[in-house]
PDB file of C-alpha atoms in Angstrom:
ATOM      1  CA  UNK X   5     170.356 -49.653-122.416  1.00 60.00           C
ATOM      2  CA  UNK X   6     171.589 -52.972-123.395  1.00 60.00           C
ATOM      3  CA  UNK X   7     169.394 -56.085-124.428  1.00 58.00           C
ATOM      4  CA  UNK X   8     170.931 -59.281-124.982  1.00 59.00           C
ATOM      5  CA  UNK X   9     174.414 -60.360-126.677  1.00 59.00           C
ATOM      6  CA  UNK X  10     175.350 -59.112-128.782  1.00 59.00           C
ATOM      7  CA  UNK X  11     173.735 -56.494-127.774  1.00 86.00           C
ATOM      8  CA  UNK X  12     170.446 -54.172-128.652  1.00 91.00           C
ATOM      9  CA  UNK X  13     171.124 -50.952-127.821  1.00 93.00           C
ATOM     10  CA  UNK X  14     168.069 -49.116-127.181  1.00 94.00           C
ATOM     11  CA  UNK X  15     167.346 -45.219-127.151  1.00 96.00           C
ATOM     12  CA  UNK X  16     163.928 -44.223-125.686  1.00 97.00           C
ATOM     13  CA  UNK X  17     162.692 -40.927-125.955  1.00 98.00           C
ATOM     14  CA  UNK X  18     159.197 -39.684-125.849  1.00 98.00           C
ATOM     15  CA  UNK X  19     156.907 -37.249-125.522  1.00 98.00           C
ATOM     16  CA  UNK X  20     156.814 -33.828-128.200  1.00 98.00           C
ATOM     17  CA  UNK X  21     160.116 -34.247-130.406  1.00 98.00           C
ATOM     18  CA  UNK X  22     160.151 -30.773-131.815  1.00 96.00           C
ATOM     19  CA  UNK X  23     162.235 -27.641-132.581  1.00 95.00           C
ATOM     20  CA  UNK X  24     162.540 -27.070-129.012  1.00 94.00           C
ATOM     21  CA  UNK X  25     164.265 -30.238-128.294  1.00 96.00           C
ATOM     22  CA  UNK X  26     166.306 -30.084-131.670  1.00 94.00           C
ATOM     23  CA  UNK X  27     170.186 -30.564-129.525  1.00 95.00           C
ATOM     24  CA  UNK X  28     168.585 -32.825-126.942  1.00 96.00           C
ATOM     25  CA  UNK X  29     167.157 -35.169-129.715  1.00 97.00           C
ATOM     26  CA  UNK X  30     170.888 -35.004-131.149  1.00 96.00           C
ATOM     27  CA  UNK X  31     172.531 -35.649-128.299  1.00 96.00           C
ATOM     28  CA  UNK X  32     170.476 -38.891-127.088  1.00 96.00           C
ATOM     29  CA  UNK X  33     171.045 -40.089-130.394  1.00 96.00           C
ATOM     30  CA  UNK X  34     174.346 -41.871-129.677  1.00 90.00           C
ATOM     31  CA  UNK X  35     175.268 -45.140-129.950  1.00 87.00           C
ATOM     32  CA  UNK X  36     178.177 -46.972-127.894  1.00 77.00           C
ATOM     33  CA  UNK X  37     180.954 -48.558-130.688  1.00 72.00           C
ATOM     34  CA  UNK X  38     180.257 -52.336-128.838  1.00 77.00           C
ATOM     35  CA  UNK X  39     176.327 -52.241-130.364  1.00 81.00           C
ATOM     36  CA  UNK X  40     175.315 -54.366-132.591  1.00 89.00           C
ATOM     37  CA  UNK X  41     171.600 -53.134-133.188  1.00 94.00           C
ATOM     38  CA  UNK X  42     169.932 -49.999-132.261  1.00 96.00           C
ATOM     39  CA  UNK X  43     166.049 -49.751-131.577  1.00 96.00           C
ATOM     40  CA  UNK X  44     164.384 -45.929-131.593  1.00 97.00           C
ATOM     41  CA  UNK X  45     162.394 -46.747-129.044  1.00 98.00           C
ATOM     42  CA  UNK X  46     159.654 -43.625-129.791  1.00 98.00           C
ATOM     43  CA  UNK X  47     156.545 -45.347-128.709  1.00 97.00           C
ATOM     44  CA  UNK X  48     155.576 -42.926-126.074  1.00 97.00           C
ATOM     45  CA  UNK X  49     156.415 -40.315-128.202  1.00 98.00           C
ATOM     46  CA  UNK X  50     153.335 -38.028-128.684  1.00 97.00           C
ATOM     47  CA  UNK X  51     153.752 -35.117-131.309  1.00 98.00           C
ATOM     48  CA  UNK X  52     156.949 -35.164-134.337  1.00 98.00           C
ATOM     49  CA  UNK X  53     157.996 -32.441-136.329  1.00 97.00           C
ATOM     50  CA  UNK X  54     160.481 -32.318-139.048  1.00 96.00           C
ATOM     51  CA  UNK X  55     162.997 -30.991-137.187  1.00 94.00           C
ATOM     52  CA  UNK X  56     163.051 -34.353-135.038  1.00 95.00           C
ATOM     53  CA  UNK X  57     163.037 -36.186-138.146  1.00 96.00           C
ATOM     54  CA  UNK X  58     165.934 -34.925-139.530  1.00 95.00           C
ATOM     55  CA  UNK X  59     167.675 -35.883-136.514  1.00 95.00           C
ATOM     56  CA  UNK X  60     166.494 -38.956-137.160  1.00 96.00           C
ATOM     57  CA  UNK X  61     167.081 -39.631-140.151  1.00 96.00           C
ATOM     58  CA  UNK X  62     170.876 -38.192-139.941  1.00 95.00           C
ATOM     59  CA  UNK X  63     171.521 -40.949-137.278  1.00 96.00           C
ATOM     60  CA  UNK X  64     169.825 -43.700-139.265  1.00 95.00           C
ATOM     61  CA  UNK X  65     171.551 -42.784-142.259  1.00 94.00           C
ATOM     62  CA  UNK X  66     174.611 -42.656-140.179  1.00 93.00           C
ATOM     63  CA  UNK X  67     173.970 -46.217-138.611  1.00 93.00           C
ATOM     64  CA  UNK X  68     173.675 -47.656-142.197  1.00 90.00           C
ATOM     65  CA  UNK X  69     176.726 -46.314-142.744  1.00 91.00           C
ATOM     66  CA  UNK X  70     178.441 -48.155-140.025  1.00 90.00           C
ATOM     67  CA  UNK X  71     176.096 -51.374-140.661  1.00 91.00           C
ATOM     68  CA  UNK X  72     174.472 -51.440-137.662  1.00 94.00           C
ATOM     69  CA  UNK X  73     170.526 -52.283-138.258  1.00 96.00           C
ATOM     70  CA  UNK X  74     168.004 -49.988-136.827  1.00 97.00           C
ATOM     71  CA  UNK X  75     164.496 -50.491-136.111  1.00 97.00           C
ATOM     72  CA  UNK X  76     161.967 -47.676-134.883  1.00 98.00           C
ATOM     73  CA  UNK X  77     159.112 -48.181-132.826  1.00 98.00           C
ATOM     74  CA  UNK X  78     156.063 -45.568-133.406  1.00 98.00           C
ATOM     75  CA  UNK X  79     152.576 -45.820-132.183  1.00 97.00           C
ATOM     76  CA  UNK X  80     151.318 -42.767-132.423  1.00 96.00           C
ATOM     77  CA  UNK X  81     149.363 -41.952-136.025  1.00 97.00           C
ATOM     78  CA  UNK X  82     150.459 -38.179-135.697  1.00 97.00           C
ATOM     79  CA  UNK X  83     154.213 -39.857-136.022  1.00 98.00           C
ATOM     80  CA  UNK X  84     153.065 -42.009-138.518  1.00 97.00           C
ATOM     81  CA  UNK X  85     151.449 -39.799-140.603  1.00 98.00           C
ATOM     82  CA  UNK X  86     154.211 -37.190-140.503  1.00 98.00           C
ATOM     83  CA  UNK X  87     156.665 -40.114-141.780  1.00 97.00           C
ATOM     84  CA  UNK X  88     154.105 -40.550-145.109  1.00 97.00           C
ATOM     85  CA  UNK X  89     154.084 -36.990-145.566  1.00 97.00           C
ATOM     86  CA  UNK X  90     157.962 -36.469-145.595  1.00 96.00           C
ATOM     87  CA  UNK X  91     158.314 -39.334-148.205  1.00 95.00           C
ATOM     88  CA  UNK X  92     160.389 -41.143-145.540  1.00 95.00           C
ATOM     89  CA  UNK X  93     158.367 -44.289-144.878  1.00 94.00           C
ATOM     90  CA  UNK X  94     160.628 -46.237-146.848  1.00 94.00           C
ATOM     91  CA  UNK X  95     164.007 -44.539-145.197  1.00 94.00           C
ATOM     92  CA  UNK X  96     163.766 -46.095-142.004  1.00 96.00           C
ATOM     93  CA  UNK X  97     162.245 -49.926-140.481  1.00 97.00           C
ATOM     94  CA  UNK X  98     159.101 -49.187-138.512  1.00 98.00           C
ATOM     95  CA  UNK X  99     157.135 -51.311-135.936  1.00 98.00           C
ATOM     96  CA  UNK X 100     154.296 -50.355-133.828  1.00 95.00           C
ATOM     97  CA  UNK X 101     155.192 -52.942-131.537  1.00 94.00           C
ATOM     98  CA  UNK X 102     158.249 -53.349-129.662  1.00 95.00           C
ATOM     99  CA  UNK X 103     158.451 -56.761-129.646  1.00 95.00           C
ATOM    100  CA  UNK X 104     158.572 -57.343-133.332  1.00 96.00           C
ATOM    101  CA  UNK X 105     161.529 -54.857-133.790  1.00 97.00           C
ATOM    102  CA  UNK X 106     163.455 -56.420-130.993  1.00 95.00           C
ATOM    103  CA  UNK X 107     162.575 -59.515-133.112  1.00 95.00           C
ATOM    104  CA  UNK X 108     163.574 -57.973-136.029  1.00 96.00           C
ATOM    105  CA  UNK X 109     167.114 -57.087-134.967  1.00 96.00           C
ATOM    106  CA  UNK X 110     168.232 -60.165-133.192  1.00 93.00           C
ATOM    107  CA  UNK X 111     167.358 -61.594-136.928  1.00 94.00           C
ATOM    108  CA  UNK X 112     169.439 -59.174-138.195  1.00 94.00           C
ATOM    109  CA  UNK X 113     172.338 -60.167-135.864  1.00 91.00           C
ATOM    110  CA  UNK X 114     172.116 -63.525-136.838  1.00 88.00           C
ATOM    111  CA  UNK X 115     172.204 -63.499-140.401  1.00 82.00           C
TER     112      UNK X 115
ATOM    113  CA  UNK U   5     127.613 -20.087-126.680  1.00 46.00           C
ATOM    114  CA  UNK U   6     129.421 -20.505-129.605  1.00 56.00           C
ATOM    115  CA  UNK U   7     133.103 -20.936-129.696  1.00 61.00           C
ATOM    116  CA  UNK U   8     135.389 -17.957-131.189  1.00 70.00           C
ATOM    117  CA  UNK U   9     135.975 -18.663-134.807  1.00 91.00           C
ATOM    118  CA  UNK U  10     139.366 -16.932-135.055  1.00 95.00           C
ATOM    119  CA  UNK U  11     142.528 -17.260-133.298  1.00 97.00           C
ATOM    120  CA  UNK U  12     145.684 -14.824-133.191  1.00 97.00           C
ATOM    121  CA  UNK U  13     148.267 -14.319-131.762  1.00 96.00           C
ATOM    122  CA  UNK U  14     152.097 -13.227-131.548  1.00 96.00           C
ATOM    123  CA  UNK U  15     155.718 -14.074-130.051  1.00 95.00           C
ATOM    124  CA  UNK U  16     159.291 -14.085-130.680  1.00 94.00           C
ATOM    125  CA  UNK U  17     160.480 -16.515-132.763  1.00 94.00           C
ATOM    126  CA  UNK U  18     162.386 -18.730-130.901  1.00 93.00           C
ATOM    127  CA  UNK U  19     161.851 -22.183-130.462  1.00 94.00           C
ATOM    128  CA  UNK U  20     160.466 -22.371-126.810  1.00 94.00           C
ATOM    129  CA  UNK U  21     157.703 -20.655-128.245  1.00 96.00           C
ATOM    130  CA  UNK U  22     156.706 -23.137-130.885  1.00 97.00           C
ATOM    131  CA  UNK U  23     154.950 -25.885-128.751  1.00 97.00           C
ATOM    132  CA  UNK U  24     153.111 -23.833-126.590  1.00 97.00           C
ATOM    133  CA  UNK U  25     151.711 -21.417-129.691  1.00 98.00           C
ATOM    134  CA  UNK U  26     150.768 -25.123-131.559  1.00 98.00           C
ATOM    135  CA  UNK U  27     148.919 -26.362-128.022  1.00 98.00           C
ATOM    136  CA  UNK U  28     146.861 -22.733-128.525  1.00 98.00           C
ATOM    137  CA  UNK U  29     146.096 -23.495-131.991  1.00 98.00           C
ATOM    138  CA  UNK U  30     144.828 -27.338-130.567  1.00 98.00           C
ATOM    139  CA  UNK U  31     142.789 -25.926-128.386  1.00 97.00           C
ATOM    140  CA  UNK U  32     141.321 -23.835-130.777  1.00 97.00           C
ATOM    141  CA  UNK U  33     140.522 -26.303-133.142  1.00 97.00           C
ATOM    142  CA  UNK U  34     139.690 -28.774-130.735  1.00 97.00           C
ATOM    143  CA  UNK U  35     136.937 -25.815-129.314  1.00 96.00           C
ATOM    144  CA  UNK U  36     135.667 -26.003-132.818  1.00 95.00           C
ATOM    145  CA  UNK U  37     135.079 -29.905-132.982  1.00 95.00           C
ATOM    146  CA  UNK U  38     137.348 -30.676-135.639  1.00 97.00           C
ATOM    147  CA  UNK U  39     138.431 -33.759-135.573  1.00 97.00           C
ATOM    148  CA  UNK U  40     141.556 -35.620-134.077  1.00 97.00           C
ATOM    149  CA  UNK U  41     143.013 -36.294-137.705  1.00 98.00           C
ATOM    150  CA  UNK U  42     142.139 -33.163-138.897  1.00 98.00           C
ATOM    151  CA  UNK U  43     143.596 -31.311-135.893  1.00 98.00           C
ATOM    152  CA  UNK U  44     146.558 -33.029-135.641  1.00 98.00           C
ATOM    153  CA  UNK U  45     147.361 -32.469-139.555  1.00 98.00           C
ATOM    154  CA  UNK U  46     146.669 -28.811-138.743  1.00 98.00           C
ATOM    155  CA  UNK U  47     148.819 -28.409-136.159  1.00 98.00           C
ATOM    156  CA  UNK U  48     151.823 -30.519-137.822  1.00 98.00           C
ATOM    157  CA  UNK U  49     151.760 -27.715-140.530  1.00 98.00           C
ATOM    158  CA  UNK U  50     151.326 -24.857-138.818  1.00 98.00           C
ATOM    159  CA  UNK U  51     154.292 -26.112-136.510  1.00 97.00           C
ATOM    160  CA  UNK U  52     156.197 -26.877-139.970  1.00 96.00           C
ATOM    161  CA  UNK U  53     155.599 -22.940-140.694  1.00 96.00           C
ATOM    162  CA  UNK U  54     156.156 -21.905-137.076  1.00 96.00           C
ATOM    163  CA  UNK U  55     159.495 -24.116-137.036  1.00 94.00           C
ATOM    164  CA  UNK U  56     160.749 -22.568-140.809  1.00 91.00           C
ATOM    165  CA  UNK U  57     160.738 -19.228-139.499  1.00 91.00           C
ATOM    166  CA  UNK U  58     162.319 -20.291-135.814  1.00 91.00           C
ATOM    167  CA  UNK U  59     165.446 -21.389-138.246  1.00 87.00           C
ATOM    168  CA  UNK U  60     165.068 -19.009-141.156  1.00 81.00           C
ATOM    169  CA  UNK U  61     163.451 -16.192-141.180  1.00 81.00           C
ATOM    170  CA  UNK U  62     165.900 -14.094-138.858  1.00 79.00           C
ATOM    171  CA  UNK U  63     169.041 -16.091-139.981  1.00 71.00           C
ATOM    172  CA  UNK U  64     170.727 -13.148-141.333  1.00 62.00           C
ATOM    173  CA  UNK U  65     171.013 -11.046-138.126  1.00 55.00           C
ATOM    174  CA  UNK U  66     171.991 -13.524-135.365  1.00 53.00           C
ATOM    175  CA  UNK U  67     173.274 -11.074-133.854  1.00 49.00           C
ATOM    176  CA  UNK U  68     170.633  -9.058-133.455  1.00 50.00           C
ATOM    177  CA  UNK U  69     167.320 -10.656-131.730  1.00 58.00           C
ATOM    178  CA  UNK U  70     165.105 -12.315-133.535  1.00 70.00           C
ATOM    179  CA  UNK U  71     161.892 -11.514-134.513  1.00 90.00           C
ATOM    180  CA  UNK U  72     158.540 -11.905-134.143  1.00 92.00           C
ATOM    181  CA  UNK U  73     155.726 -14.682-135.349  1.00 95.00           C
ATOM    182  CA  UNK U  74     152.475 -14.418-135.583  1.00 97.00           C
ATOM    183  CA  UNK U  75     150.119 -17.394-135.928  1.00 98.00           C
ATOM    184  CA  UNK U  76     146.755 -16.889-137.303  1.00 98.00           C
ATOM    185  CA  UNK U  77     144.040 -19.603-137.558  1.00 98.00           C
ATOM    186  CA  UNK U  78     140.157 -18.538-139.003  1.00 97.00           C
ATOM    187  CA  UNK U  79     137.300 -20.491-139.981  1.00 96.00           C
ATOM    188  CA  UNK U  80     135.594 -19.370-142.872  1.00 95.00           C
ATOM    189  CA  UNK U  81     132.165 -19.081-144.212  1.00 93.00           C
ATOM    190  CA  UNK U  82     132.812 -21.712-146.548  1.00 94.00           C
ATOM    191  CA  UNK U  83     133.514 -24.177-143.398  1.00 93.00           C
ATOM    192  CA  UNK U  84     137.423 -24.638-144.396  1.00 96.00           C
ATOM    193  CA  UNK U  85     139.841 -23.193-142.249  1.00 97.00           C
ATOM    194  CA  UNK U  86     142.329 -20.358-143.236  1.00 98.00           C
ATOM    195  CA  UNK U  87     146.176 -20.457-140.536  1.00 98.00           C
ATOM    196  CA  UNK U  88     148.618 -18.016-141.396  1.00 98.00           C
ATOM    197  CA  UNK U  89     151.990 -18.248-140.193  1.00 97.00           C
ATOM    198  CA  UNK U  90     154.037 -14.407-140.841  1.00 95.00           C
ATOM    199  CA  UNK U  91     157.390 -13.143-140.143  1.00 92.00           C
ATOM    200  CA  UNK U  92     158.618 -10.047-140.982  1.00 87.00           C
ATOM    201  CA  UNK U  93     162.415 -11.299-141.698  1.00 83.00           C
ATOM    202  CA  UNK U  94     163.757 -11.688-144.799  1.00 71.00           C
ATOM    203  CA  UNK U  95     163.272 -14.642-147.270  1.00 61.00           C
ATOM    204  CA  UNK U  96     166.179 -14.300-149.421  1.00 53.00           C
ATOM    205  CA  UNK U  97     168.148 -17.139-147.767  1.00 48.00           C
ATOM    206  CA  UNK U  98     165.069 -19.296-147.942  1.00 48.00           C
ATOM    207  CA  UNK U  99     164.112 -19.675-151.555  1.00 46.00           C
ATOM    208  CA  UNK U 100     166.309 -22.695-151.909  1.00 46.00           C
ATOM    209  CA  UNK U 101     164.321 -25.969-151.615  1.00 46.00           C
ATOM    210  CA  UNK U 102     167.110 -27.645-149.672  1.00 44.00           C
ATOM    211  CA  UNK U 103     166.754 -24.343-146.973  1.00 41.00           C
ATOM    212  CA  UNK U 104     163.521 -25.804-146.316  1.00 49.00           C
ATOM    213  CA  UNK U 105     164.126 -29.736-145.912  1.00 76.00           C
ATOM    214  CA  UNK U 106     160.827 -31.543-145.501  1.00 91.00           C
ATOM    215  CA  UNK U 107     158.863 -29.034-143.515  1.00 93.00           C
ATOM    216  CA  UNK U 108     157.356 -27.773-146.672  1.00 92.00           C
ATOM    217  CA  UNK U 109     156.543 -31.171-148.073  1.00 94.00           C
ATOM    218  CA  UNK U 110     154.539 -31.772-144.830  1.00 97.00           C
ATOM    219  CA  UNK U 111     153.032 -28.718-145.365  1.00 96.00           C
ATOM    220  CA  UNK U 112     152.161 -29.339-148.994  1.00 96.00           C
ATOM    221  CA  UNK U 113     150.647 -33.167-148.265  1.00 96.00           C
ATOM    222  CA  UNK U 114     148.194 -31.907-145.539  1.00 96.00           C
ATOM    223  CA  UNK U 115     146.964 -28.645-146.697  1.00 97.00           C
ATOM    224  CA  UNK U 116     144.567 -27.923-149.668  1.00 94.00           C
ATOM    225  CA  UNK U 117     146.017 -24.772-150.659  1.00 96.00           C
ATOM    226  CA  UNK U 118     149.260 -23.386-149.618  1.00 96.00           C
ATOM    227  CA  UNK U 119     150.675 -19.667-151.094  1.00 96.00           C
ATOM    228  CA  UNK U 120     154.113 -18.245-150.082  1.00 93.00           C
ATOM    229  CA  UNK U 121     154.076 -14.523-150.331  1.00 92.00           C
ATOM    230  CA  UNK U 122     157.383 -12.769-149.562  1.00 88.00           C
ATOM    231  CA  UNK U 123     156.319  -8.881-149.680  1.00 84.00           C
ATOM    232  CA  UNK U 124     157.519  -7.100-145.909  1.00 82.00           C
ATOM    233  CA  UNK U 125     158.861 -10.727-144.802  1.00 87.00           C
ATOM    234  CA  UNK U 126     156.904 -13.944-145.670  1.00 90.00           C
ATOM    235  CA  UNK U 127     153.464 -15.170-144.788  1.00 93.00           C
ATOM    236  CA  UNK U 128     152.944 -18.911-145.662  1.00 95.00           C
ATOM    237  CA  UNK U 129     148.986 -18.786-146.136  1.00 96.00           C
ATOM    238  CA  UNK U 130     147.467 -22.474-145.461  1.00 98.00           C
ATOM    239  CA  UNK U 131     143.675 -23.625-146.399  1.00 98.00           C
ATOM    240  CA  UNK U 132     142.291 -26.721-144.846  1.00 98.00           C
ATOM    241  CA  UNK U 133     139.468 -28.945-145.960  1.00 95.00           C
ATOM    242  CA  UNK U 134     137.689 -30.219-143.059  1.00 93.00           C
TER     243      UNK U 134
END
């Protein structure tokens, strides 16, 4: 989904992001070449493991690469925690509300 | 009456049966009034250990079915609780730190103690502080 020009692309996925999941996770983690942000929507999202971080991190990493600017949205402390415990809170922009990453990215568009 | 103290139990190892073998373990700790931290931080480990030997433990013999897990959570006289996550594959492909990404540093930030032993496959021995 689209927000805005140029545009936010936004990836929602949510409930248990886990070994199970592992090629879905991958394959929803796609981004269209006309994007100029991407926001991880993963609000909703209510257990991690470190299988879905990986994937994660591989498409953030990935992003960086291509300079698009990424912002994650996680609410719930399991997530949270999880992200301290990898060592990873400073790999990747998080926001527990959506509105401030949205805010975040169009900032980063305009700079 | 008073709630079970000790859970066990036993399935391939194949991803499907990760999540619903961590919801057991919830309910089990949730039966014995642990706490939503502490319960959560349980269950993100033992699904760390659960997870390791989904991808590792068997990797040798894809073509061959995999294995069994077995997932054992006890509390113990001291009021800490003992989960033990065992395999019976082999951990020679595993003793690489990279093999084992950042499910073992999860594992190592929320557990008290953690021991590895690799005799007859692997059993990754966890002991929480409540």
């Amino acid at each position: 989904m689209n927000l805005g020009d140029p545009p936010i692309y936004t990836i929602r996925l949510s409930g248990e992001l886990e070994i199970g999941r592992k090629n879905e996770i991958r394959e929803a983690l796609q981004v269209s070449e006309d994007s100029g942000a991407v926001l991880l929507d993963l609000g909703e999202v209510t257990y991690a493991d470190s299988i879905a971080l990986t994937e994660l991190l591989r498409f953030c990493v990935g992003a960086q690469r291509d300079g698009l600017p990424v912002a994650l949205v996680i609410r719930t402390p399991q997530f949270a925690r999880l992200v301290e415990y990898a060592g990873l809170a400073s790999a990747f922009k998080i926001f527990n509300d959506r509105a401030a990453a949205v805010e975040y990215l169009a900032e980063c568009l305009r700079r | 009456m008073s709630p079970a103290s000790e859970l066990r139990l036993c399935c391939p190892a194949q991803s499907r049966y990760v999540a619903p073998a961590r919801h057991a373990l919830a309910s089990f700790l949730e039966a014995l009034r642990f706490d939503r931290e502490f319960r959560e931080d349980v269950t993100t480990a033992a699904g760390e250990a659960m997870a390791n030997v989904v991808e590792h433990a068997y990797a040798r013999g894809r073509k061959t079915p995999s294995g069994h897990l077995e997932l054992r959570a006890k509390l113990l006289s001291d009021g800490k609780l003992s989960v033990d996550v065992v395999d019976d594959g082999s951990f020679i492909e595993r003793r690489r730190p990279a093999d084992r990404g950042f499910g073992l540093r999860i594992i190592r930030a929320v557990a008290g103690q953690l021991r590895i032993e690799t005799e007859d496959g692997t059993r990754i021995r966890m002991t929480f502080n409540p």
